Amino acid sequence: MKSIKRIRILYWVSLIVFGWIIFIIYEGSGLLKLTAFGVVVILVEIISRREMAQAIKDEKEELEEELEEKRLKGVAD
């Protein structure tokens, strides 16, 4: 669960940081800046979804292992 929260925080931080970088440093018209920011949003979204899927998969595996241990412990008792 911690990794999912971490991914969400990193998602918003990266959007804010890249947004400021684009709007401050990137020279061009407003439409070009918005287009560049849109590309960054899409890339960050793709990366965060992959990371989120992996974190959920890892969390599921951990829960399944804990459940299996509890089952074995219950059978042993």
PDB file of C-alpha atoms in Angstrom:
ATOM      1  CA  MET A   1       0.000   0.000   0.000  1.00  0.00           C
ATOM      2  CA  LYS A   2       2.913   2.333   0.683  1.00  0.00           C
ATOM      3  CA  SER A   3       4.209   1.921  -2.843  1.00  0.00           C
ATOM      4  CA  ILE A   4       0.835   2.908  -4.326  1.00  0.00           C
ATOM      5  CA  LYS A   5       0.800   6.115  -2.282  1.00  0.00           C
ATOM      6  CA  ARG A   6       4.408   6.778  -3.272  1.00  0.00           C
ATOM      7  CA  ILE A   7       3.523   6.389  -6.953  1.00  0.00           C
ATOM      8  CA  ARG A   8       0.615   8.823  -6.615  1.00  0.00           C
ATOM      9  CA  ILE A   9       2.828  11.388  -4.904  1.00  0.00           C
ATOM     10  CA  LEU A  10       5.566  10.994  -7.513  1.00  0.00           C
ATOM     11  CA  TYR A  11       2.949  11.366 -10.262  1.00  0.00           C
ATOM     12  CA  TRP A  12       1.772  14.757  -9.031  1.00  0.00           C
ATOM     13  CA  VAL A  13       5.260  15.986  -8.169  1.00  0.00           C
ATOM     14  CA  SER A  14       6.568  15.071 -11.610  1.00  0.00           C
ATOM     15  CA  LEU A  15       3.640  16.815 -13.309  1.00  0.00           C
ATOM     16  CA  ILE A  16       4.241  19.975 -11.312  1.00  0.00           C
ATOM     17  CA  VAL A  17       8.006  19.949 -11.869  1.00  0.00           C
ATOM     18  CA  PHE A  18       7.834  19.211 -15.588  1.00  0.00           C
ATOM     19  CA  GLY A  19       5.012  21.707 -15.993  1.00  0.00           C
ATOM     20  CA  TRP A  20       7.068  24.487 -14.435  1.00  0.00           C
ATOM     21  CA  ILE A  21      10.109  23.531 -16.489  1.00  0.00           C
ATOM     22  CA  ILE A  22       8.099  23.670 -19.705  1.00  0.00           C
ATOM     23  CA  PHE A  23       6.341  26.940 -18.913  1.00  0.00           C
ATOM     24  CA  ILE A  24       9.455  28.729 -17.633  1.00  0.00           C
ATOM     25  CA  ILE A  25      12.270  27.442 -19.850  1.00  0.00           C
ATOM     26  CA  TYR A  26      10.578  26.370 -23.072  1.00  0.00           C
ATOM     27  CA  GLU A  27      10.432  29.234 -25.547  1.00  0.00           C
ATOM     28  CA  GLY A  28       7.480  29.267 -27.858  1.00  0.00           C
ATOM     29  CA  SER A  29       3.870  30.267 -28.127  1.00  0.00           C
ATOM     30  CA  GLY A  30       1.285  29.331 -25.555  1.00  0.00           C
ATOM     31  CA  LEU A  31      -0.108  26.622 -27.801  1.00  0.00           C
ATOM     32  CA  LEU A  32       3.317  24.990 -28.157  1.00  0.00           C
ATOM     33  CA  LYS A  33       3.784  25.077 -24.397  1.00  0.00           C
ATOM     34  CA  LEU A  34       0.397  23.467 -23.858  1.00  0.00           C
ATOM     35  CA  THR A  35       1.174  20.819 -26.462  1.00  0.00           C
ATOM     36  CA  ALA A  36       4.516  20.045 -24.820  1.00  0.00           C
ATOM     37  CA  PHE A  37       2.850  19.860 -21.420  1.00  0.00           C
ATOM     38  CA  GLY A  38       0.185  17.541 -22.846  1.00  0.00           C
ATOM     39  CA  VAL A  39       2.875  15.200 -24.135  1.00  0.00           C
ATOM     40  CA  VAL A  40       4.527  15.206 -20.706  1.00  0.00           C
ATOM     41  CA  VAL A  41       1.198  14.458 -19.016  1.00  0.00           C
ATOM     42  CA  ILE A  42       0.593  11.512 -21.334  1.00  0.00           C
ATOM     43  CA  LEU A  43       4.098  10.107 -20.770  1.00  0.00           C
ATOM     44  CA  VAL A  44       3.886  10.496 -16.994  1.00  0.00           C
ATOM     45  CA  GLU A  45       0.430   8.877 -17.024  1.00  0.00           C
ATOM     46  CA  ILE A  46       1.708   5.870 -18.990  1.00  0.00           C
ATOM     47  CA  ILE A  47       4.690   5.420 -16.689  1.00  0.00           C
ATOM     48  CA  SER A  48       2.615   5.800 -13.518  1.00  0.00           C
ATOM     49  CA  ARG A  49       0.017   3.301 -14.737  1.00  0.00           C
ATOM     50  CA  ARG A  50       2.742   0.733 -15.386  1.00  0.00           C
ATOM     51  CA  GLU A  51       4.243   1.347 -11.963  1.00  0.00           C
ATOM     52  CA  MET A  52       0.795   1.200 -10.346  1.00  0.00           C
ATOM     53  CA  ALA A  53       0.016  -2.112 -12.054  1.00  0.00           C
ATOM     54  CA  GLN A  54       3.321  -3.567 -10.847  1.00  0.00           C
ATOM     55  CA  ALA A  55       2.712  -2.291  -7.302  1.00  0.00           C
ATOM     56  CA  ILE A  56      -0.768  -3.838  -7.250  1.00  0.00           C
ATOM     57  CA  LYS A  57       0.631  -7.116  -8.562  1.00  0.00           C
ATOM     58  CA  ASP A  58       3.328  -7.140  -5.862  1.00  0.00           C
ATOM     59  CA  GLU A  59       0.759  -6.315  -3.179  1.00  0.00           C
ATOM     60  CA  LYS A  60      -1.461  -9.159  -4.373  1.00  0.00           C
ATOM     61  CA  GLU A  61       1.442 -11.618  -4.245  1.00  0.00           C
ATOM     62  CA  GLU A  62       2.307 -10.536  -0.699  1.00  0.00           C
ATOM     63  CA  LEU A  63      -1.295 -10.960   0.433  1.00  0.00           C
ATOM     64  CA  GLU A  64      -1.506 -14.387  -1.190  1.00  0.00           C
ATOM     65  CA  GLU A  65       1.700 -15.456   0.591  1.00  0.00           C
ATOM     66  CA  GLU A  66       0.343 -14.237   3.937  1.00  0.00           C
ATOM     67  CA  LEU A  67      -2.926 -16.066   3.338  1.00  0.00           C
ATOM     68  CA  GLU A  68      -1.077 -19.270   2.462  1.00  0.00           C
ATOM     69  CA  GLU A  69       1.025 -18.977   5.630  1.00  0.00           C
ATOM     70  CA  LYS A  70      -2.119 -18.503   7.733  1.00  0.00           C
ATOM     71  CA  ARG A  71      -3.745 -21.518   6.088  1.00  0.00           C
ATOM     72  CA  LEU A  72      -0.683 -23.670   6.749  1.00  0.00           C
ATOM     73  CA  LYS A  73      -0.513 -22.409  10.315  1.00  0.00           C
ATOM     74  CA  GLY A  74      -4.204 -23.219  10.803  1.00  0.00           C
ATOM     75  CA  VAL A  75      -3.742 -26.738   9.420  1.00  0.00           C
ATOM     76  CA  ALA A  76      -0.671 -27.327  11.597  1.00  0.00           C
ATOM     77  CA  ASP A  77      -2.546 -26.322  14.749  1.00  0.00           C
TER      78      ASP A  77
END
